[in-house]
C-alpha cells in the first residue's frame, strides 16, 4: 500500500495487487483510509476498509466502511454504509 495526499489535504491510501509470478503492480483501489485488504474466496474481488463521507453532515465527517473492488482493477464501490 502507498499513501498520497490530495489538494484538499485528504490522504488516500492505494491498494495494489502483484502477481506472484511477477509483473507490474496493479492499483486496485485508491480511497481515503484504505486498509485491511482481503481476497474473496473465488479470487475475483478484494474487500477492504476505507473512509466514506456521511451524507448531510457538515463539516464533512467520515466513517469507516467496507469497499469491494474487482481484483483485476476497476472502480471500488461501497459494500456498507452510505452510497
mmCIF file of N, CA and C in Angstrom:
data_model
loop_
_atom_site.group_PDB
_atom_site.id
_atom_site.type_symbol
_atom_site.label_atom_id
_atom_site.label_comp_id
_atom_site.label_asym_id
_atom_site.label_seq_id
_atom_site.Cartn_x
_atom_site.Cartn_y
_atom_site.Cartn_z
ATOM 1 N N UNK A 1 0.851 -1.182 0.000
ATOM 2 C CA UNK A 1 0.000 0.000 0.000
ATOM 3 C C UNK A 1 0.889 1.235 0.000
ATOM 4 N N UNK A 2 0.383 2.297 -0.573
ATOM 5 C CA UNK A 2 1.097 3.565 -0.551
ATOM 6 C C UNK A 2 0.099 4.658 -0.207
ATOM 7 N N UNK A 3 0.605 5.824 0.095
ATOM 8 C CA UNK A 3 -0.265 6.918 0.521
ATOM 9 C C UNK A 3 0.043 8.169 -0.291
ATOM 10 N N UNK A 4 -0.999 8.849 -0.739
ATOM 11 C CA UNK A 4 -0.856 10.131 -1.403
ATOM 12 C C UNK A 4 -1.753 11.138 -0.697
ATOM 13 N N UNK A 5 -1.448 12.407 -0.833
ATOM 14 C CA UNK A 5 -2.274 13.456 -0.238
ATOM 15 C C UNK A 5 -2.839 14.316 -1.361
ATOM 16 N N UNK A 6 -4.150 14.514 -1.367
ATOM 17 C CA UNK A 6 -4.804 15.305 -2.409
ATOM 18 C C UNK A 6 -4.742 16.784 -2.065
ATOM 19 N N UNK A 7 -5.158 17.613 -3.005
ATOM 20 C CA UNK A 7 -5.114 19.065 -2.827
ATOM 21 C C UNK A 7 -5.924 19.524 -1.612
ATOM 22 N N UNK A 8 -6.988 18.792 -1.265
ATOM 23 C CA UNK A 8 -7.807 19.192 -0.117
ATOM 24 C C UNK A 8 -7.246 18.673 1.204
ATOM 25 N N UNK A 9 -6.068 18.030 1.169
ATOM 26 C CA UNK A 9 -5.431 17.546 2.380
ATOM 27 C C UNK A 9 -5.864 16.153 2.803
ATOM 28 N N UNK A 10 -6.772 15.525 2.071
ATOM 29 C CA UNK A 10 -7.250 14.183 2.403
ATOM 30 C C UNK A 10 -6.233 13.150 1.947
ATOM 31 N N UNK A 11 -5.807 12.301 2.856
ATOM 32 C CA UNK A 11 -4.881 11.241 2.473
ATOM 33 C C UNK A 11 -5.647 10.094 1.838
ATOM 34 N N UNK A 12 -5.117 9.576 0.750
ATOM 35 C CA UNK A 12 -5.712 8.438 0.054
ATOM 36 C C UNK A 12 -4.680 7.317 0.042
ATOM 37 N N UNK A 13 -5.074 6.162 0.548
ATOM 38 C CA UNK A 13 -4.202 5.009 0.519
ATOM 39 C C UNK A 13 -4.529 4.189 -0.716
ATOM 40 N N UNK A 14 -3.515 3.594 -1.280
ATOM 41 C CA UNK A 14 -3.665 2.818 -2.507
ATOM 42 C C UNK A 14 -3.512 1.340 -2.170
ATOM 43 N N UNK A 15 -4.463 0.520 -2.628
ATOM 44 C CA UNK A 15 -4.385 -0.930 -2.514
ATOM 45 C C UNK A 15 -3.861 -1.439 -3.847
ATOM 46 N N UNK A 16 -2.781 -2.215 -3.816
ATOM 47 C CA UNK A 16 -2.211 -2.741 -5.055
ATOM 48 C C UNK A 16 -2.168 -4.260 -5.004
ATOM 49 N N UNK A 17 -2.211 -4.866 -6.182
ATOM 50 C CA UNK A 17 -2.130 -6.309 -6.331
ATOM 51 C C UNK A 17 -0.910 -6.610 -7.193
ATOM 52 N N UNK A 18 -0.124 -7.613 -6.781
ATOM 53 C CA UNK A 18 1.046 -8.009 -7.540
ATOM 54 C C UNK A 18 0.960 -9.509 -7.787
ATOM 55 N N UNK A 19 1.047 -9.911 -9.042
ATOM 56 C CA UNK A 19 1.010 -11.326 -9.398
ATOM 57 C C UNK A 19 2.228 -12.024 -8.809
ATOM 58 N N UNK A 20 2.041 -13.181 -8.188
ATOM 59 C CA UNK A 20 3.139 -13.923 -7.579
ATOM 60 C C UNK A 20 4.198 -14.327 -8.606
ATOM 61 N N UNK A 21 3.803 -14.442 -9.870
ATOM 62 C CA UNK A 21 4.732 -14.801 -10.927
ATOM 63 C C UNK A 21 5.521 -13.623 -11.474
ATOM 64 N N UNK A 22 5.267 -12.440 -10.975
ATOM 65 C CA UNK A 22 5.969 -11.246 -11.431
ATOM 66 C C UNK A 22 5.046 -10.315 -12.184
ATOM 67 N N UNK A 23 5.613 -9.266 -12.664
ATOM 68 C CA UNK A 23 4.833 -8.273 -13.393
ATOM 69 C C UNK A 23 4.697 -6.992 -12.601
ATOM 70 N N UNK A 24 4.123 -6.005 -13.234
ATOM 71 C CA UNK A 24 3.956 -4.696 -12.611
ATOM 72 C C UNK A 24 2.804 -4.719 -11.608
ATOM 73 N N UNK A 25 2.936 -3.967 -10.519
ATOM 74 C CA UNK A 25 1.821 -3.851 -9.576
ATOM 75 C C UNK A 25 0.602 -3.236 -10.246
ATOM 76 N N UNK A 26 -0.577 -3.668 -9.864
ATOM 77 C CA UNK A 26 -1.838 -3.160 -10.392
ATOM 78 C C UNK A 26 -2.562 -2.424 -9.278
ATOM 79 N N UNK A 27 -2.871 -1.141 -9.492
ATOM 80 C CA UNK A 27 -3.636 -0.403 -8.499
ATOM 81 C C UNK A 27 -5.073 -0.900 -8.542
ATOM 82 N N UNK A 28 -5.527 -1.459 -7.435
ATOM 83 C CA UNK A 28 -6.876 -1.999 -7.343
ATOM 84 C C UNK A 28 -7.839 -0.920 -6.868
ATOM 85 N N UNK A 29 -7.403 -0.086 -5.945
ATOM 86 C CA UNK A 29 -8.275 0.960 -5.422
ATOM 87 C C UNK A 29 -7.437 2.055 -4.785
ATOM 88 N N UNK A 30 -7.978 3.256 -4.768
ATOM 89 C CA UNK A 30 -7.339 4.374 -4.096
ATOM 90 C C UNK A 30 -8.432 5.205 -3.441
ATOM 91 N N UNK A 31 -8.617 5.009 -2.142
ATOM 92 C CA UNK A 31 -9.654 5.718 -1.388
ATOM 93 C C UNK A 31 -9.077 6.169 -0.055
ATOM 94 N N UNK A 32 -9.674 7.188 0.562
ATOM 95 C CA UNK A 32 -9.202 7.616 1.874
ATOM 96 C C UNK A 32 -9.285 6.478 2.892
ATOM 97 N N UNK A 33 -8.234 6.297 3.654
ATOM 98 C CA UNK A 33 -8.239 5.327 4.748
ATOM 99 C C UNK A 33 -8.205 3.868 4.337
ATOM 100 N N UNK A 34 -7.882 3.561 3.077
ATOM 101 C CA UNK A 34 -7.888 2.160 2.624
ATOM 102 C C UNK A 34 -6.947 1.322 3.486
ATOM 103 N N UNK A 35 -7.455 0.196 3.975
ATOM 104 C CA UNK A 35 -6.679 -0.648 4.887
ATOM 105 C C UNK A 35 -7.307 -2.039 4.937
ATOM 106 N N UNK A 36 -6.588 -2.995 5.429
ATOM 107 C CA UNK A 36 -7.042 -4.371 5.680
ATOM 108 C C UNK A 36 -7.637 -5.077 4.458
ATOM 109 N N UNK A 37 -6.914 -5.134 3.343
ATOM 110 C CA UNK A 37 -7.461 -5.820 2.170
ATOM 111 C C UNK A 37 -7.594 -7.323 2.397
ATOM 112 N N UNK A 38 -8.608 -7.921 1.791
ATOM 113 C CA UNK A 38 -8.838 -9.376 1.873
ATOM 114 C C UNK A 38 -9.428 -9.857 0.561
ATOM 115 N N UNK A 39 -8.932 -10.992 0.058
ATOM 116 C CA UNK A 39 -9.425 -11.581 -1.186
ATOM 117 C C UNK A 39 -10.738 -12.303 -0.954
ATOM 118 N N UNK A 40 -11.622 -12.271 -1.941
ATOM 119 C CA UNK A 40 -12.841 -13.090 -1.890
ATOM 120 C C UNK A 40 -12.420 -14.552 -2.105
ATOM 121 N N UNK A 41 -13.235 -15.510 -1.646
ATOM 122 C CA UNK A 41 -12.877 -16.925 -1.822
ATOM 123 C C UNK A 41 -12.626 -17.327 -3.279
ATOM 124 N N UNK A 42 -13.322 -16.681 -4.232
ATOM 125 C CA UNK A 42 -13.129 -17.042 -5.638
ATOM 126 C C UNK A 42 -12.000 -16.251 -6.310
ATOM 127 N N UNK A 43 -11.365 -15.341 -5.574
ATOM 128 C CA UNK A 43 -10.246 -14.576 -6.109
ATOM 129 C C UNK A 43 -10.621 -13.462 -7.061
ATOM 130 N N UNK A 44 -11.908 -13.188 -7.218
ATOM 131 C CA UNK A 44 -12.357 -12.175 -8.179
ATOM 132 C C UNK A 44 -12.467 -10.767 -7.591
ATOM 133 N N UNK A 45 -12.518 -10.663 -6.269
ATOM 134 C CA UNK A 45 -12.755 -9.381 -5.608
ATOM 135 C C UNK A 45 -11.760 -9.180 -4.469
ATOM 136 N N UNK A 46 -11.512 -7.924 -4.154
ATOM 137 C CA UNK A 46 -10.763 -7.560 -2.962
ATOM 138 C C UNK A 46 -11.658 -6.647 -2.135
ATOM 139 N N UNK A 47 -11.865 -7.014 -0.890
ATOM 140 C CA UNK A 47 -12.633 -6.184 0.044
ATOM 141 C C UNK A 47 -11.631 -5.468 0.956
ATOM 142 N N UNK A 48 -11.967 -4.270 1.356
ATOM 143 C CA UNK A 48 -11.072 -3.516 2.237
ATOM 144 C C UNK A 48 -11.860 -2.442 2.970
ATOM 145 N N UNK A 49 -11.282 -1.961 4.068
ATOM 146 C CA UNK A 49 -11.873 -0.854 4.805
ATOM 147 C C UNK A 49 -11.434 0.455 4.168
ATOM 148 N N UNK A 50 -12.280 1.452 4.265
ATOM 149 C CA UNK A 50 -11.939 2.787 3.802
ATOM 150 C C UNK A 50 -12.894 3.785 4.422
ATOM 151 N N UNK A 51 -12.578 5.051 4.289
ATOM 152 C CA UNK A 51 -13.445 6.091 4.834
ATOM 153 C C UNK A 51 -14.446 6.537 3.788
ATOM 154 N N UNK A 52 -15.663 6.814 4.216
ATOM 155 C CA UNK A 52 -16.698 7.372 3.349
ATOM 156 C C UNK A 52 -17.359 8.530 4.087
ATOM 157 N N UNK A 53 -17.648 9.594 3.356
ATOM 158 C CA UNK A 53 -18.314 10.749 3.952
ATOM 159 C C UNK A 53 -19.736 10.386 4.349
ATOM 160 N N UNK A 54 -20.164 10.880 5.485
ATOM 161 C CA UNK A 54 -21.535 10.675 5.944
ATOM 162 C C UNK A 54 -22.395 11.756 5.286
ATOM 163 N N UNK A 55 -23.381 11.358 4.478
ATOM 164 C CA UNK A 55 -24.187 12.341 3.754
ATOM 165 C C UNK A 55 -24.924 13.299 4.690
ATOM 166 N N UNK A 56 -24.956 14.568 4.305
ATOM 167 C CA UNK A 56 -25.732 15.562 5.030
ATOM 168 C C UNK A 56 -25.078 16.097 6.285
ATOM 169 N N UNK A 57 -23.849 15.706 6.575
ATOM 170 C CA UNK A 57 -23.170 16.174 7.787
ATOM 171 C C UNK A 57 -22.107 17.187 7.382
ATOM 172 N N UNK A 58 -22.197 18.385 7.962
ATOM 173 C CA UNK A 58 -21.198 19.422 7.723
ATOM 174 C C UNK A 58 -20.626 19.870 9.049
ATOM 175 N N UNK A 59 -19.341 20.110 9.167
ATOM 176 C CA UNK A 59 -18.356 19.871 8.130
ATOM 177 C C UNK A 59 -18.284 18.385 7.800
ATOM 178 N N UNK A 60 -17.688 18.047 6.635
ATOM 179 C CA UNK A 60 -17.622 16.639 6.243
ATOM 180 C C UNK A 60 -17.076 15.750 7.353
ATOM 181 N N UNK A 61 -17.796 14.685 7.613
ATOM 182 C CA UNK A 61 -17.419 13.718 8.637
ATOM 183 C C UNK A 61 -17.329 12.359 7.955
ATOM 184 N N UNK A 62 -16.315 11.594 8.306
ATOM 185 C CA UNK A 62 -16.066 10.314 7.654
ATOM 186 C C UNK A 62 -16.241 9.158 8.620
ATOM 187 N N UNK A 63 -16.706 8.040 8.097
ATOM 188 C CA UNK A 63 -16.876 6.818 8.880
ATOM 189 C C UNK A 63 -16.200 5.671 8.129
ATOM 190 N N UNK A 64 -15.678 4.711 8.865
ATOM 191 C CA UNK A 64 -15.061 3.544 8.252
ATOM 192 C C UNK A 64 -16.146 2.649 7.677
ATOM 193 N N UNK A 65 -15.976 2.271 6.417
ATOM 194 C CA UNK A 65 -16.927 1.425 5.708
ATOM 195 C C UNK A 65 -16.163 0.315 4.997
ATOM 196 N N UNK A 66 -16.889 -0.628 4.408
ATOM 197 C CA UNK A 66 -16.283 -1.706 3.624
ATOM 198 C C UNK A 66 -16.508 -1.412 2.143
ATOM 199 N N UNK A 67 -15.431 -1.503 1.370
ATOM 200 C CA UNK A 67 -15.463 -1.346 -0.076
ATOM 201 C C UNK A 67 -15.138 -2.686 -0.728
ATOM 202 N N UNK A 68 -15.563 -2.873 -1.952
ATOM 203 C CA UNK A 68 -15.130 -4.010 -2.763
ATOM 204 C C UNK A 68 -14.682 -3.472 -4.118
ATOM 205 N N UNK A 69 -13.681 -4.149 -4.679
ATOM 206 C CA UNK A 69 -13.152 -3.758 -5.972
ATOM 207 C C UNK A 69 -12.789 -5.014 -6.744
ATOM 208 N N UNK A 70 -12.978 -5.023 -8.070
ATOM 209 C CA UNK A 70 -12.553 -6.183 -8.848
ATOM 210 C C UNK A 70 -11.052 -6.406 -8.682
ATOM 211 N N UNK A 71 -10.627 -7.638 -8.502
ATOM 212 C CA UNK A 71 -9.215 -7.952 -8.285
ATOM 213 C C UNK A 71 -8.358 -7.538 -9.472
ATOM 214 N N UNK A 72 -8.929 -7.491 -10.661
ATOM 215 C CA UNK A 72 -8.180 -7.092 -11.842
ATOM 216 C C UNK A 72 -8.135 -5.599 -12.068
ATOM 217 N N UNK A 73 -8.663 -4.821 -11.125
ATOM 218 C CA UNK A 73 -8.722 -3.382 -11.256
ATOM 219 C C UNK A 73 -10.103 -2.919 -11.651
ATOM 220 N N UNK A 74 -10.411 -1.698 -11.378
ATOM 221 C CA UNK A 74 -11.733 -1.139 -11.674
ATOM 222 C C UNK A 74 -12.186 -0.294 -10.504
ATOM 223 N N UNK A 75 -13.354 0.270 -10.647
ATOM 224 C CA UNK A 75 -13.878 1.173 -9.627
ATOM 225 C C UNK A 75 -14.247 0.421 -8.361
ATOM 226 N N UNK A 76 -13.804 0.964 -7.230
ATOM 227 C CA UNK A 76 -14.220 0.430 -5.936
ATOM 228 C C UNK A 76 -15.620 0.946 -5.644
ATOM 229 N N UNK A 77 -16.419 0.119 -4.968
ATOM 230 C CA UNK A 77 -17.767 0.569 -4.590
ATOM 231 C C UNK A 77 -17.999 0.234 -3.130
ATOM 232 N N UNK A 78 -18.829 1.034 -2.501
ATOM 233 C CA UNK A 78 -19.189 0.793 -1.104
ATOM 234 C C UNK A 78 -20.030 -0.465 -0.994
ATOM 235 N N UNK A 79 -19.680 -1.320 -0.047
ATOM 236 C CA UNK A 79 -20.483 -2.511 0.236
ATOM 237 C C UNK A 79 -21.328 -2.288 1.484
ATOM 238 N N UNK A 80 -20.967 -1.277 2.289
ATOM 239 C CA UNK A 80 -21.723 -0.932 3.504
ATOM 240 C C UNK A 80 -21.887 0.568 3.558
ATOM 241 N N UNK A 81 -22.769 1.039 4.409
ATOM 242 C CA UNK A 81 -22.908 2.459 4.676
ATOM 243 C C UNK A 81 -23.522 3.265 3.567
ATOM 244 N N UNK A 82 -23.224 4.591 3.575
ATOM 245 C CA UNK A 82 -23.831 5.496 2.604
ATOM 246 C C UNK A 82 -23.399 5.138 1.185
ATOM 247 N N UNK A 83 -24.278 5.377 0.223
ATOM 248 C CA UNK A 83 -23.908 5.110 -1.167
ATOM 249 C C UNK A 83 -23.983 6.362 -1.995
#
